[in-house]
N, CA and C of each residue as an Amber inpcrd file, in Angstrom:
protein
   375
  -2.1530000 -37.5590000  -3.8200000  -2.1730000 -37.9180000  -2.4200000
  -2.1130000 -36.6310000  -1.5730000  -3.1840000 -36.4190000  -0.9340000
  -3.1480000 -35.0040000   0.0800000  -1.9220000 -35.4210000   0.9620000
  -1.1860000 -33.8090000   0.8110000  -0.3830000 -33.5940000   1.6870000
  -0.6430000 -32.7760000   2.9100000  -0.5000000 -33.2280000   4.3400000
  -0.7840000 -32.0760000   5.3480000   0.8350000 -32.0670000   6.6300000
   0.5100000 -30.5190000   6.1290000   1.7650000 -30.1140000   7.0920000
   1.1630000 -29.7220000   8.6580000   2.0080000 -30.6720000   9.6110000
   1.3830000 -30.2770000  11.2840000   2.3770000 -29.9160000  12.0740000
   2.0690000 -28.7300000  12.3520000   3.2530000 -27.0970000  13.0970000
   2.9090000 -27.8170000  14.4830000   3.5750000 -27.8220000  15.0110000
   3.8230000 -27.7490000  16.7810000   5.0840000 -27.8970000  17.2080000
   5.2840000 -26.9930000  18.7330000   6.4540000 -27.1100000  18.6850000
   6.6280000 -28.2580000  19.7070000   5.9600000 -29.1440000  20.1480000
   5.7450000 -30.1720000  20.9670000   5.5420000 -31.9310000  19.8780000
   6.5470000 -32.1050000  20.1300000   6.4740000 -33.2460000  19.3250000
   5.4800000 -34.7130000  19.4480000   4.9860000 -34.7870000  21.0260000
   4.0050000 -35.7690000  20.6820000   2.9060000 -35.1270000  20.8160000
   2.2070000 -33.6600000  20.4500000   1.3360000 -33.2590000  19.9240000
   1.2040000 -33.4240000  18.6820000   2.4970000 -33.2190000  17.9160000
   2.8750000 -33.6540000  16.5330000   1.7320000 -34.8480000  16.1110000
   2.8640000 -35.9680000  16.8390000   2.0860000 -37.2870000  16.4330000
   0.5820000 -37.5700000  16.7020000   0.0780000 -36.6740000  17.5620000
  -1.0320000 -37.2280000  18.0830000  -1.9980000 -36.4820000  17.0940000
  -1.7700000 -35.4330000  16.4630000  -2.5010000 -35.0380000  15.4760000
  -2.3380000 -36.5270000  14.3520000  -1.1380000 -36.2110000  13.8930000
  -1.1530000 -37.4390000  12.5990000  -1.8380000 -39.0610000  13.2700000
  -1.8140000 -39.1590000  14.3680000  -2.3700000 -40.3500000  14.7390000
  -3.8750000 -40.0100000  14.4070000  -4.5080000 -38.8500000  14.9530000
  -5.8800000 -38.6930000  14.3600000  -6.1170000 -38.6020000  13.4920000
  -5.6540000 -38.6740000  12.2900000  -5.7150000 -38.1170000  10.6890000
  -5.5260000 -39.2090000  10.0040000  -4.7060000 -39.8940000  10.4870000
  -4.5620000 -41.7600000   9.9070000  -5.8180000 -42.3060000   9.0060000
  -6.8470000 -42.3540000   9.5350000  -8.2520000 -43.0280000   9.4460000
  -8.3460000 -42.5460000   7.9570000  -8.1820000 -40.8340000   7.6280000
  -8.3580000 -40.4160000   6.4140000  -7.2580000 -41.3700000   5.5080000
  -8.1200000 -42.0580000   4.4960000  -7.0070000 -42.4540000   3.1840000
  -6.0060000 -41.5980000   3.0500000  -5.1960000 -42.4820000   2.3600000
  -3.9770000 -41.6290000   1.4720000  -3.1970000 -40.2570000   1.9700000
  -3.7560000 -39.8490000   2.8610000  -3.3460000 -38.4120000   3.8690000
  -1.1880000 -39.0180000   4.2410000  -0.9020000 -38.3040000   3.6230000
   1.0990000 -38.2930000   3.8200000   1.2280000 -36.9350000   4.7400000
   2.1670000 -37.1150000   5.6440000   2.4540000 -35.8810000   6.8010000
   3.9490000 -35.3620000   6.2690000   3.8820000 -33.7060000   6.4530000
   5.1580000 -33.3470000   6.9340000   5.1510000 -32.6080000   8.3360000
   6.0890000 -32.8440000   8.9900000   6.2280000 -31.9780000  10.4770000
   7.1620000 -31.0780000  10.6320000   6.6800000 -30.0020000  11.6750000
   7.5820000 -28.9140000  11.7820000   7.3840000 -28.2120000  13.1390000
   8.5590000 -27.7540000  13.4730000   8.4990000 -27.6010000  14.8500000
   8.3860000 -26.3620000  15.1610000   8.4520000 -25.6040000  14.9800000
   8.3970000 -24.0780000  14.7010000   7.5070000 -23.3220000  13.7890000
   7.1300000 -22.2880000  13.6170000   6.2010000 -21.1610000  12.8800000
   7.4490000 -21.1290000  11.8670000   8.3990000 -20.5360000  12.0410000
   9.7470000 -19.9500000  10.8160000   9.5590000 -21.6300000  10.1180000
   9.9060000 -22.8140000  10.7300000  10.1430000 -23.9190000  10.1560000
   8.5410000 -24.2100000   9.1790000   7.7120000 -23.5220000   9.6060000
   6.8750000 -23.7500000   9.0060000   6.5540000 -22.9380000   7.5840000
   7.2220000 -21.8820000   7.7570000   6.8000000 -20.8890000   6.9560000
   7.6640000 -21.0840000   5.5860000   8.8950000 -22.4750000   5.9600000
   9.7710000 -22.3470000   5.0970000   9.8150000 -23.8290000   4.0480000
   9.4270000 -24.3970000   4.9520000   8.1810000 -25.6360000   4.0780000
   7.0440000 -25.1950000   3.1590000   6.0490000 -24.2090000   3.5340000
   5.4250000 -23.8510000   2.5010000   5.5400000 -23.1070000   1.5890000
   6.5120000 -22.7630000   2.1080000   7.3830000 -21.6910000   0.8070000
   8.2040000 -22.7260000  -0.4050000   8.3310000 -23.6940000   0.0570000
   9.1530000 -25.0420000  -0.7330000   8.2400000 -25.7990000  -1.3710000
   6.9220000 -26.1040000  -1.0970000   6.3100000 -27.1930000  -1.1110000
   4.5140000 -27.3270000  -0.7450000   4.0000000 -27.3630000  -2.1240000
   2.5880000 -27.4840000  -1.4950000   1.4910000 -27.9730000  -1.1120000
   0.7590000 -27.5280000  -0.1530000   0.4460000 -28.5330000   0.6640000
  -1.1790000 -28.9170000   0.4650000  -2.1600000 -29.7520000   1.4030000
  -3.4550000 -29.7220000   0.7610000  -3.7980000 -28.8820000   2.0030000
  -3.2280000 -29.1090000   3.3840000  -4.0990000 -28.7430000   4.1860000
  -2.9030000 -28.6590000   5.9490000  -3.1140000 -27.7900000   6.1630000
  -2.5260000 -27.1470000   7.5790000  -2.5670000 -27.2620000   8.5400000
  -2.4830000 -27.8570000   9.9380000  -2.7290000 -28.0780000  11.1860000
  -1.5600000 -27.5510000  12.3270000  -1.9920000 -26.9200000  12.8670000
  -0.7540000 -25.2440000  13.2300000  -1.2220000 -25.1220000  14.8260000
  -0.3200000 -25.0150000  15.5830000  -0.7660000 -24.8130000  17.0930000
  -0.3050000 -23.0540000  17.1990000  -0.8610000 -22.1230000  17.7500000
  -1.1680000 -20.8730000  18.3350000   0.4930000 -20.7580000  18.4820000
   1.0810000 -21.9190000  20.1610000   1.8970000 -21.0000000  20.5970000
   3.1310000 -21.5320000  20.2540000   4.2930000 -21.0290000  19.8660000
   5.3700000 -21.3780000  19.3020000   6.5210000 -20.6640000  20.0350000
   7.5820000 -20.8400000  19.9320000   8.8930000 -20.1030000  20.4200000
   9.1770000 -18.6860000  19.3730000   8.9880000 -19.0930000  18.5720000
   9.8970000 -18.2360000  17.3070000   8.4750000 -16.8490000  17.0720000
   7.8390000 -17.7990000  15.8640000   6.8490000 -17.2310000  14.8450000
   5.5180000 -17.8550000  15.4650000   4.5020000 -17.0220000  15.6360000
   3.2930000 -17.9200000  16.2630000   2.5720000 -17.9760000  15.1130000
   1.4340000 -18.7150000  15.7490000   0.4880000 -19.9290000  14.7940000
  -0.2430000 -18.0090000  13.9900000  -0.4550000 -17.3200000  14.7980000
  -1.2920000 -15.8690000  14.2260000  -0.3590000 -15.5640000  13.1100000
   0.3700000 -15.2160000  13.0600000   1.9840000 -14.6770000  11.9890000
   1.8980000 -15.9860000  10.9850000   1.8220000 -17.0730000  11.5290000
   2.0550000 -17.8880000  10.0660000   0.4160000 -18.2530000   9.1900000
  -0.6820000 -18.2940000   9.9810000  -1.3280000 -17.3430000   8.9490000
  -1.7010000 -16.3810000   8.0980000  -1.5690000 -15.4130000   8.7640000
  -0.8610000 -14.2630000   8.1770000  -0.4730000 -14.2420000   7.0320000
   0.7730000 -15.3100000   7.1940000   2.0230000 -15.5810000   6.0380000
   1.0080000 -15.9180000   4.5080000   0.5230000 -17.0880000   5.2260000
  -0.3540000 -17.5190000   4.1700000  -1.4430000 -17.3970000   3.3260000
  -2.0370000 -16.6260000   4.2880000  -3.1860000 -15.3860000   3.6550000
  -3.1200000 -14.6340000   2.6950000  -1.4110000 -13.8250000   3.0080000
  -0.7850000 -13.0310000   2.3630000  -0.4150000 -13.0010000   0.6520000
   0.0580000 -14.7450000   1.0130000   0.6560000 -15.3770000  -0.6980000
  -0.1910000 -16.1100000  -1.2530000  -0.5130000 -15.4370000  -2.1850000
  -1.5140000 -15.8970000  -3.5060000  -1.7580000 -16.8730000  -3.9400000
   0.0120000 -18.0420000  -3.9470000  -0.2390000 -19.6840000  -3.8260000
  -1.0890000 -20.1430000  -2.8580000  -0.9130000 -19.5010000  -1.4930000
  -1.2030000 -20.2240000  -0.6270000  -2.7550000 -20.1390000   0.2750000
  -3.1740000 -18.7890000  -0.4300000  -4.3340000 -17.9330000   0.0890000
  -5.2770000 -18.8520000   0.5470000  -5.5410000 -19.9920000  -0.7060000
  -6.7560000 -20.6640000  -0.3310000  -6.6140000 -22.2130000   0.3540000
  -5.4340000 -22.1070000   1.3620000  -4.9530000 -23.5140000   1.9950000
  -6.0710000 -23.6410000   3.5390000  -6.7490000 -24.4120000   3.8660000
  -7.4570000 -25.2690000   4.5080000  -6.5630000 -24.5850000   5.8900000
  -6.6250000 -24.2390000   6.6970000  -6.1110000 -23.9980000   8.2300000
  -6.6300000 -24.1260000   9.4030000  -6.1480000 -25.6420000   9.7500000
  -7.1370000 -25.8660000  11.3780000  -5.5470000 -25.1400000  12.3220000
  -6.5740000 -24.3920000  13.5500000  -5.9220000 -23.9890000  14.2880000
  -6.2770000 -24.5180000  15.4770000  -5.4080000 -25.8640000  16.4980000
  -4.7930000 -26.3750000  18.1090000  -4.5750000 -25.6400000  18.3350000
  -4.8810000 -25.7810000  19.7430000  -4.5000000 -24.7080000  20.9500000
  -5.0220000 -24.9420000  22.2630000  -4.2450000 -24.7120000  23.2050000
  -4.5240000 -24.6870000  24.7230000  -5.4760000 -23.3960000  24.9220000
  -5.5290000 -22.4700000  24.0610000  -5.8260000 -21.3930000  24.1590000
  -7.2500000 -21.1430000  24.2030000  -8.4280000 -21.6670000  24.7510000
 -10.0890000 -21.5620000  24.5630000 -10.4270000 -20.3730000  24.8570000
  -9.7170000 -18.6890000  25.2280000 -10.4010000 -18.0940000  24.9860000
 -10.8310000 -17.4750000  23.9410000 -12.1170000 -16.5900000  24.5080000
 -12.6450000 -16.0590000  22.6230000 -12.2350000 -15.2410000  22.1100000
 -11.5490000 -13.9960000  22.8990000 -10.2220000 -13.6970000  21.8180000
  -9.0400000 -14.1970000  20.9880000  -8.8010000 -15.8270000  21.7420000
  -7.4320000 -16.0240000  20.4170000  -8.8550000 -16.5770000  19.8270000
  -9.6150000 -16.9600000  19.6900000 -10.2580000 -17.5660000  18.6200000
 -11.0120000 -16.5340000  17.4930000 -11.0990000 -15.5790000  18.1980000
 -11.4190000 -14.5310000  17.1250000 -10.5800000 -13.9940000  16.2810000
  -9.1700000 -13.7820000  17.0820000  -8.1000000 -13.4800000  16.4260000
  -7.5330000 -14.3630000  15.0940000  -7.5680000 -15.8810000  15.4040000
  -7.1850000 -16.4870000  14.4180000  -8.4520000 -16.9710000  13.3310000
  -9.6240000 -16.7380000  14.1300000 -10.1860000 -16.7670000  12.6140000
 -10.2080000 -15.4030000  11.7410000  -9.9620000 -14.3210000  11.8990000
 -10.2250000 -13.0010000  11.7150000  -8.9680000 -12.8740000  11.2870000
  -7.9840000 -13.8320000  11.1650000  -6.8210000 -13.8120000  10.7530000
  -6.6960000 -14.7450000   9.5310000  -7.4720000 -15.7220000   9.6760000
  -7.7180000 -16.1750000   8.1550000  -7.8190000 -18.1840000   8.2300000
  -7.7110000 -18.6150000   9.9280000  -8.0790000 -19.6870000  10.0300000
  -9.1660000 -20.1780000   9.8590000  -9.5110000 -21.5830000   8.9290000
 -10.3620000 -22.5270000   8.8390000 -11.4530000 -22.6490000   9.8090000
 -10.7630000 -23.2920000  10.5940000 -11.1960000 -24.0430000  11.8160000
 -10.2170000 -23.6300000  12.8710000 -11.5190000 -23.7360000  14.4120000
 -10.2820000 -23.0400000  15.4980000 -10.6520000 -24.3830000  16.3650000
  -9.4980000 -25.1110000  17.2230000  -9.9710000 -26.3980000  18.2390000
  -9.1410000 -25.8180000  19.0030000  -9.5740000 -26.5050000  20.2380000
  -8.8320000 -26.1480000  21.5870000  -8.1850000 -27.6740000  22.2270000
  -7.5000000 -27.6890000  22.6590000  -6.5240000 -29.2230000  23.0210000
  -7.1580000 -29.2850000  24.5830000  -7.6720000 -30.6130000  24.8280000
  -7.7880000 -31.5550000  24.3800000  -9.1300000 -31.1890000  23.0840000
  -8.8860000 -32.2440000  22.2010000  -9.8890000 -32.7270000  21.3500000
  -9.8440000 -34.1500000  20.5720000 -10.8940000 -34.6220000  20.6140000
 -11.2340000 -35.9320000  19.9690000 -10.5940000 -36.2190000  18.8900000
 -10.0740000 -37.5750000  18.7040000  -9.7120000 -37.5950000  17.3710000
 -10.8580000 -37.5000000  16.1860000 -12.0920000 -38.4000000  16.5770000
 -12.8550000 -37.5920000  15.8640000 -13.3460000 -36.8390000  15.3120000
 -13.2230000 -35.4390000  16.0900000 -13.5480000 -33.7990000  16.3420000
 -12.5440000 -33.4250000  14.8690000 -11.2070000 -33.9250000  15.5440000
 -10.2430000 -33.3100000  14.0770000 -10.1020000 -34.0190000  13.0510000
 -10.5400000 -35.1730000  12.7530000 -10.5710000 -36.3710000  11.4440000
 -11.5420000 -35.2690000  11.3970000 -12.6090000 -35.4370000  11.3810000
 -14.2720000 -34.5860000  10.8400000 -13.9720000 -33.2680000   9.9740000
 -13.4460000 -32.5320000  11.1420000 -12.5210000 -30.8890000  10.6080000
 -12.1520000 -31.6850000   8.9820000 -11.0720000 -31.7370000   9.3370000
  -9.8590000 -32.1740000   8.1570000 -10.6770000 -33.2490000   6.7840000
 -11.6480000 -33.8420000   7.1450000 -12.1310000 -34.4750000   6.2350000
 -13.1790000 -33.4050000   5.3930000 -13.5100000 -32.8210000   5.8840000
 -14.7510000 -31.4510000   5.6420000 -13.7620000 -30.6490000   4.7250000
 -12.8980000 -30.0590000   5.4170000 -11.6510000 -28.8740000   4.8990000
 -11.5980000 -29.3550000   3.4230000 -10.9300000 -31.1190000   3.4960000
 -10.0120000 -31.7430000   2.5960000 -11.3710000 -31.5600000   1.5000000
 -12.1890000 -32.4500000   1.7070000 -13.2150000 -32.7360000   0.7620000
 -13.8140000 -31.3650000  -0.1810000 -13.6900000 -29.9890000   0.7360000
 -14.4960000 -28.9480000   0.2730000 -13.4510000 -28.2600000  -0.7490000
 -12.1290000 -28.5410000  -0.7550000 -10.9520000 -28.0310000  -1.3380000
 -10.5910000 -28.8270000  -2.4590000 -11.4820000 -30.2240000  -2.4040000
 -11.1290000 -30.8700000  -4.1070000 -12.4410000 -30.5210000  -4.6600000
 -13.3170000 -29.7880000  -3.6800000 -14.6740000 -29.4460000  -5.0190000
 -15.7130000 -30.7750000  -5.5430000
């Protein structure tokens, strides 16, 4: 059963991701409110696939890619990157940083089922 972990530090952004992701079968959520909170879940526990917002209090969405890039378990994890952020520097930044996919909030639930079904599907091969 794919597992996907969704970083925000806004909690009904939280849900409103997992509300878009529903549609996908079998898809189980963990949530986390923070970049550190995030970084310490995947350090515990692994995942199929990532959904991470830019701006955080602590650790930002850039740093916890980073993180993951970094570790060899985790190198090849699926990373959509939310964000208020549409310019083309954070989007260069976080793909050039090692994100998947970059969306900007608002977006369709469609838009991110599609992402995440693409990601998911290309990662079981």
């Amino acid at each position: 059963m794919p597992e996907v972990l969704v970083v925000d530090d806004s909690k009904v952004m939280r849900d409103m991701v997992v509300a878009c992701l529903r549609p996908y079968p079998g898809l189980t959520f963990t949530h986390a409110s923070s970049g550190l909170e995030a970084i310490e879940r995947l350090s515990l526990q692994p995942y199929d696939l990532l959904v991470l917002d830019l701006n955080m209090p602590d650790i930002g969405g850039i740093e916890v890619v980073e993180f993951v890039r970094s570790q060899d378990r985790l190198r090849h994890l699926p990373i959509i990157i939310v964000t208020t952020r549409g310019d083309e520097t954070s989007r260069t930044r976080a793909l050039e940083a090692g994100a998947s996919r970059f969306m900007t909030k608002p977006f369709t639930p469609d838009a991110i089922l599609s992402e995440a079904r693409g990601l998911l599907e290309e990662k079981r091969g």
